Amino acid sequence: MRSIRLLSGYDMPTVGLGTWQAKPEEIERAVSTALECGYRHIDTATNYNNEEAIGQALKKWFEKGGTRKELFITTKLPHFGNRPSDVEKFIKLSLEKLGLDYLDMYLIHLPFAFKFDEKTGGAATHEDGSYVLDFDTDPVSVWKEMEKQVESGRTRSIGLSNFNEEQILTVWENAQIKPSNLQVELHAYMQQKSIRDLCKKYNIVITGYSPLGSPAAKTHFETKYKYTLEKSPDLLNHPVVKDIAVRHKKTAAQVLLRYLLQLDIVIIPKSSSPERIKSNIDLFDFDLSEDDMKALSTLDEDTNGRIFNFLFFKGIQDHPHYPFKNELP
Ligand SMILES: NC(=O)c1ccc[n+]([C@@H]2O[C@H](COP(=O)([O-])OP(=O)(O)OC[C@H]3O[C@@H](n4cnc5c(N)ncnc54)[C@H](OP(=O)(O)O)[C@@H]3O)[C@@H](O)[C@H]2O)c1
């Protein structure tokens, strides 16, 4: 497994298994399959409600002789825990569910915060079901607590997710321990050129989420939040991608993933299918040519290609830390 060196000094495997929307009953099998296929990096979050099932798969892996030091486990502080007083509580909960003594990467999942509901253990809601936003906390003070988690040994590295450039710089300038990883949406329709340049300058490794264009996201947003995405990319059937795939005797998914790897992006494709889990890491026996790379770069629609604008959280655009205000109509 190839890895990339983080600012923290640790190595992050360049391909990980994404686990969003993987139900607990399928995730245990998916993680076990992934570990058998050579994955050593697993991406989860408090919000995905699957840390316990992932912990079960890891336990079986350890029983079969797998070792902790081979693995790279990322999880995330939920937006309803985005306040200094909650960071330690949530990282401890994640460690307990995963059955681990330490994490490899702990990320602030989102820059904005929701109030926490002690009774449900999740985000507080109003009577109409909308979420109660929390305006009394900020990413820099949360970051100070993230640093303490490194000092206590609960996580080796810390980073950010879904922060915009200004927010990344604010944390960077106020950090004793610098963020070594940024996890953002990144795929052929939204190639994040500007954030890539920023992270290169500061030596922050980027993990690209939804590297296949998250084909199931649209339906999920409609079902869960009654929110309809204006655009929903179908990258896997794009003629440019399919044409390159045919020439290399690879699948469209493998071309999309290899493209990001060649841009030095860490990728975390999600799959629950054993065949797709296997093929999504079978990326190291071919190279995309300069012409292939150029052709794929033209698919970039910049922020118009964004799937995760988080507007499915009703009213979120009014939060002072909503990251994509400049993209609103
Ligand atoms: N930080 C954040 O806010 C954030 C947001 C979104 C995602 N993420 C992370 O990034 C991971 C990946 O993103 P994602 O899950 O949104 O999208 P994705 O990885 O781009 O796409 C996953 C979808 O594609 C299907 N798929 C997987 N491999 C395939 C293949 N080879 N051919 C055809 N279809 C394939 C999967 O279905 P099957 O399971 O049926 O194969 C699933 O529906 C997440 O799981 C999560 O860990 C983070």
PDB file of N, CA and C and ligand atoms in Angstrom, residues 18-20 43 48 76 109 161-162 183 209-216 236 253 268-273 276 279-280 308 310, ligand 1:
ATOM      1  N   GLY A  18     -14.103   4.414   2.111  1.00  0.00           N
ATOM      2  CA  GLY A  18     -15.142   5.314   2.614  1.00  0.00           C
ATOM      3  C   GLY A  18     -16.278   4.488   3.191  1.00  0.00           C
ATOM      4  N   THR A  19     -16.976   5.040   4.181  1.00  0.00           N
ATOM      5  CA  THR A  19     -18.017   4.218   4.823  1.00  0.00           C
ATOM      6  C   THR A  19     -19.334   4.969   5.042  1.00  0.00           C
ATOM      7  N   TRP A  20     -19.461   6.168   4.458  1.00  0.00           N
ATOM      8  CA  TRP A  20     -20.715   6.917   4.620  1.00  0.00           C
ATOM      9  C   TRP A  20     -21.851   6.134   3.945  1.00  0.00           C
ATOM     10  N   ASP A  43     -12.081   5.247   6.563  1.00  0.00           N
ATOM     11  CA  ASP A  43     -12.599   6.577   6.897  1.00  0.00           C
ATOM     12  C   ASP A  43     -14.012   6.457   7.454  1.00  0.00           C
ATOM     13  N   TYR A  48     -21.730   8.841  10.895  1.00  0.00           N
ATOM     14  CA  TYR A  48     -22.106   7.724  10.013  1.00  0.00           C
ATOM     15  C   TYR A  48     -22.756   6.571  10.781  1.00  0.00           C
ATOM     16  N   LYS A  76     -14.285  11.473  12.845  1.00  0.00           N
ATOM     17  CA  LYS A  76     -14.507  12.936  12.820  1.00  0.00           C
ATOM     18  C   LYS A  76     -15.385  13.412  13.981  1.00  0.00           C
ATOM     19  N   HIS A 109     -15.310  17.709  11.507  1.00  0.00           N
ATOM     20  CA  HIS A 109     -16.080  17.295  10.324  1.00  0.00           C
ATOM     21  C   HIS A 109     -16.593  18.488   9.510  1.00  0.00           C
ATOM     22  N   SER A 161     -12.189  19.285   7.881  1.00  0.00           N
ATOM     23  CA  SER A 161     -12.992  18.816   6.750  1.00  0.00           C
ATOM     24  C   SER A 161     -14.052  19.858   6.426  1.00  0.00           C
ATOM     25  N   ASN A 162     -14.254  20.107   5.152  1.00  0.00           N
ATOM     26  CA  ASN A 162     -15.276  21.037   4.665  1.00  0.00           C
ATOM     27  C   ASN A 162     -15.012  22.485   5.086  1.00  0.00           C
ATOM     28  N   GLN A 183      -9.940  17.178   4.506  1.00  0.00           N
ATOM     29  CA  GLN A 183     -10.814  16.287   3.735  1.00  0.00           C
ATOM     30  C   GLN A 183     -11.915  17.134   3.115  1.00  0.00           C
ATOM     31  N   TYR A 209     -13.030  13.493  -0.879  1.00  0.00           N
ATOM     32  CA  TYR A 209     -14.203  12.628  -0.643  1.00  0.00           C
ATOM     33  C   TYR A 209     -15.136  12.653  -1.845  1.00  0.00           C
ATOM     34  N   SER A 210     -15.986  11.653  -1.919  1.00  0.00           N
ATOM     35  CA  SER A 210     -16.863  11.433  -3.078  1.00  0.00           C
ATOM     36  C   SER A 210     -16.063  11.387  -4.387  1.00  0.00           C
ATOM     37  N   PRO A 211     -14.993  10.607  -4.434  1.00  0.00           N
ATOM     38  CA  PRO A 211     -14.125  10.616  -5.626  1.00  0.00           C
ATOM     39  C   PRO A 211     -14.812  10.079  -6.882  1.00  0.00           C
ATOM     40  N   LEU A 212     -15.927   9.343  -6.688  1.00  0.00           N
ATOM     41  CA  LEU A 212     -16.656   8.821  -7.861  1.00  0.00           C
ATOM     42  C   LEU A 212     -17.866   9.699  -8.181  1.00  0.00           C
ATOM     43  N   GLY A 213     -17.999  10.809  -7.445  1.00  0.00           N
ATOM     44  CA  GLY A 213     -19.148  11.687  -7.660  1.00  0.00           C
ATOM     45  C   GLY A 213     -20.352  11.269  -6.837  1.00  0.00           C
ATOM     46  N   SER A 214     -20.141  10.419  -5.843  1.00  0.00           N
ATOM     47  CA  SER A 214     -21.175  10.008  -4.881  1.00  0.00           C
ATOM     48  C   SER A 214     -22.530   9.714  -5.534  1.00  0.00           C
ATOM     49  N   PRO A 215     -22.575   8.674  -6.411  1.00  0.00           N
ATOM     50  CA  PRO A 215     -23.812   8.421  -7.166  1.00  0.00           C
ATOM     51  C   PRO A 215     -25.083   8.238  -6.314  1.00  0.00           C
ATOM     52  N   ALA A 216     -24.934   7.851  -5.048  1.00  0.00           N
ATOM     53  CA  ALA A 216     -26.152   7.621  -4.245  1.00  0.00           C
ATOM     54  C   ALA A 216     -26.569   8.856  -3.433  1.00  0.00           C
ATOM     55  N   LEU A 236     -19.457   8.351 -13.734  1.00  0.00           N
ATOM     56  CA  LEU A 236     -19.123   6.984 -14.150  1.00  0.00           C
ATOM     57  C   LEU A 236     -19.553   6.706 -15.596  1.00  0.00           C
ATOM     58  N   ALA A 253     -14.608   3.811 -12.977  1.00  0.00           N
ATOM     59  CA  ALA A 253     -14.292   4.152 -11.584  1.00  0.00           C
ATOM     60  C   ALA A 253     -12.772   4.160 -11.380  1.00  0.00           C
ATOM     61  N   ILE A 268     -10.848   8.044  -0.885  1.00  0.00           N
ATOM     62  CA  ILE A 268     -11.562   7.152   0.041  1.00  0.00           C
ATOM     63  C   ILE A 268     -12.894   6.711  -0.578  1.00  0.00           C
ATOM     64  N   PRO A 269     -12.835   5.985  -1.730  1.00  0.00           N
ATOM     65  CA  PRO A 269     -14.089   5.538  -2.341  1.00  0.00           C
ATOM     66  C   PRO A 269     -14.859   4.608  -1.406  1.00  0.00           C
ATOM     67  N   LYS A 270     -16.174   4.790  -1.381  1.00  0.00           N
ATOM     68  CA  LYS A 270     -17.014   3.908  -0.554  1.00  0.00           C
ATOM     69  C   LYS A 270     -17.612   2.821  -1.427  1.00  0.00           C
ATOM     70  N   SER A 271     -17.587   1.607  -0.942  1.00  0.00           N
ATOM     71  CA  SER A 271     -18.376   0.550  -1.568  1.00  0.00           C
ATOM     72  C   SER A 271     -18.693  -0.508  -0.535  1.00  0.00           C
ATOM     73  N   SER A 272     -19.847  -1.141  -0.714  1.00  0.00           N
ATOM     74  CA  SER A 272     -20.192  -2.286   0.125  1.00  0.00           C
ATOM     75  C   SER A 272     -20.153  -3.566  -0.695  1.00  0.00           C
ATOM     76  N   SER A 273     -19.813  -3.431  -1.971  1.00  0.00           N
ATOM     77  CA  SER A 273     -19.782  -4.624  -2.828  1.00  0.00           C
ATOM     78  C   SER A 273     -18.358  -5.179  -2.877  1.00  0.00           C
ATOM     79  N   ARG A 276     -16.474  -4.406  -6.091  1.00  0.00           N
ATOM     80  CA  ARG A 276     -16.081  -3.001  -6.291  1.00  0.00           C
ATOM     81  C   ARG A 276     -15.022  -2.571  -5.267  1.00  0.00           C
ATOM     82  N   SER A 279     -11.860  -3.780  -6.830  1.00  0.00           N
ATOM     83  CA  SER A 279     -11.392  -3.065  -8.027  1.00  0.00           C
ATOM     84  C   SER A 279     -11.027  -1.607  -7.702  1.00  0.00           C
ATOM     85  N   ASN A 280     -11.625  -1.047  -6.657  1.00  0.00           N
ATOM     86  CA  ASN A 280     -11.334   0.362  -6.331  1.00  0.00           C
ATOM     87  C   ASN A 280      -9.924   0.563  -5.752  1.00  0.00           C
ATOM     88  N   PHE A 308     -21.977  18.375  -2.099  1.00  0.00           N
ATOM     89  CA  PHE A 308     -22.180  18.580  -0.653  1.00  0.00           C
ATOM     90  C   PHE A 308     -22.106  20.066  -0.299  1.00  0.00           C
ATOM     91  N   PHE A 310     -24.376  21.257   1.810  1.00  0.00           N
ATOM     92  CA  PHE A 310     -24.970  21.190   3.159  1.00  0.00           C
ATOM     93  C   PHE A 310     -26.229  22.040   3.313  1.00  0.00           C
TER      94      PHE A 310
HETATM   95  N1  LIG B   1     -16.065  14.766   5.228  1.00  0.00           N
HETATM   96  C1  LIG B   1     -17.271  14.740   4.700  1.00  0.00           C
HETATM   97  O1  LIG B   1     -18.113  15.633   4.938  1.00  0.00           O
HETATM   98  C2  LIG B   1     -17.624  13.624   3.765  1.00  0.00           C
HETATM   99  C3  LIG B   1     -18.745  13.757   2.916  1.00  0.00           C
HETATM  100  C4  LIG B   1     -19.022  12.702   2.047  1.00  0.00           C
HETATM  101  C5  LIG B   1     -18.225  11.585   2.030  1.00  0.00           C
HETATM  102  N2  LIG B   1     -17.166  11.467   2.891  1.00  0.00           N
HETATM  103  C6  LIG B   1     -16.315  10.243   2.934  1.00  0.00           C
HETATM  104  O2  LIG B   1     -15.900   9.935   1.605  1.00  0.00           O
HETATM  105  C7  LIG B   1     -16.341   8.627   1.264  1.00  0.00           C
HETATM  106  C8  LIG B   1     -16.600   8.513  -0.218  1.00  0.00           C
HETATM  107  O3  LIG B   1     -17.598   9.422  -0.643  1.00  0.00           O
HETATM  108  P1  LIG B   1     -19.083   8.979  -1.044  1.00  0.00           P
HETATM  109  O4  LIG B   1     -19.452   7.771  -0.300  1.00  0.00           O
HETATM  110  O5  LIG B   1     -19.940  10.197  -0.923  1.00  0.00           O
HETATM  111  O6  LIG B   1     -19.014   8.708  -2.596  1.00  0.00           O
HETATM  112  P2  LIG B   1     -18.146   7.850  -3.640  1.00  0.00           P
HETATM  113  O7  LIG B   1     -17.109   7.074  -2.954  1.00  0.00           O
HETATM  114  O8  LIG B   1     -17.774   8.799  -4.705  1.00  0.00           O
HETATM  115  O9  LIG B   1     -19.252   6.886  -4.234  1.00  0.00           O
HETATM  116  C9  LIG B   1     -19.796   5.827  -3.489  1.00  0.00           C
HETATM  117  C10 LIG B   1     -20.958   5.248  -4.295  1.00  0.00           C
HETATM  118  O10 LIG B   1     -20.461   4.727  -5.526  1.00  0.00           O
HETATM  119  C11 LIG B   1     -20.764   3.331  -5.633  1.00  0.00           C
HETATM  120  N3  LIG B   1     -19.543   2.693  -6.140  1.00  0.00           N
HETATM  121  C12 LIG B   1     -18.411   2.423  -5.451  1.00  0.00           C
HETATM  122  N4  LIG B   1     -17.482   1.872  -6.230  1.00  0.00           N
HETATM  123  C13 LIG B   1     -18.028   1.768  -7.459  1.00  0.00           C
HETATM  124  C14 LIG B   1     -17.556   1.268  -8.689  1.00  0.00           C
HETATM  125  N5  LIG B   1     -16.334   0.765  -8.807  1.00  0.00           N
HETATM  126  N6  LIG B   1     -18.386   1.316  -9.760  1.00  0.00           N
HETATM  127  C15 LIG B   1     -19.637   1.827  -9.642  1.00  0.00           C
HETATM  128  N7  LIG B   1     -20.150   2.322  -8.490  1.00  0.00           N
HETATM  129  C16 LIG B   1     -19.347   2.294  -7.402  1.00  0.00           C
HETATM  130  C17 LIG B   1     -21.117   2.874  -4.234  1.00  0.00           C
HETATM  131  O11 LIG B   1     -22.107   1.873  -4.266  1.00  0.00           O
HETATM  132  P3  LIG B   1     -21.820   0.383  -3.664  1.00  0.00           P
HETATM  133  O12 LIG B   1     -21.579   0.547  -2.207  1.00  0.00           O
HETATM  134  O13 LIG B   1     -23.070  -0.342  -3.962  1.00  0.00           O
HETATM  135  O14 LIG B   1     -20.626  -0.136  -4.413  1.00  0.00           O
HETATM  136  C18 LIG B   1     -21.687   4.137  -3.600  1.00  0.00           C
HETATM  137  O15 LIG B   1     -23.058   4.293  -3.893  1.00  0.00           O
HETATM  138  C19 LIG B   1     -17.574   8.447   2.149  1.00  0.00           C
HETATM  139  O16 LIG B   1     -18.016   7.122   2.203  1.00  0.00           O
HETATM  140  C20 LIG B   1     -17.074   9.021   3.435  1.00  0.00           C
HETATM  141  O17 LIG B   1     -16.230   8.096   4.097  1.00  0.00           O
HETATM  142  C21 LIG B   1     -16.840  12.490   3.732  1.00  0.00           C
END
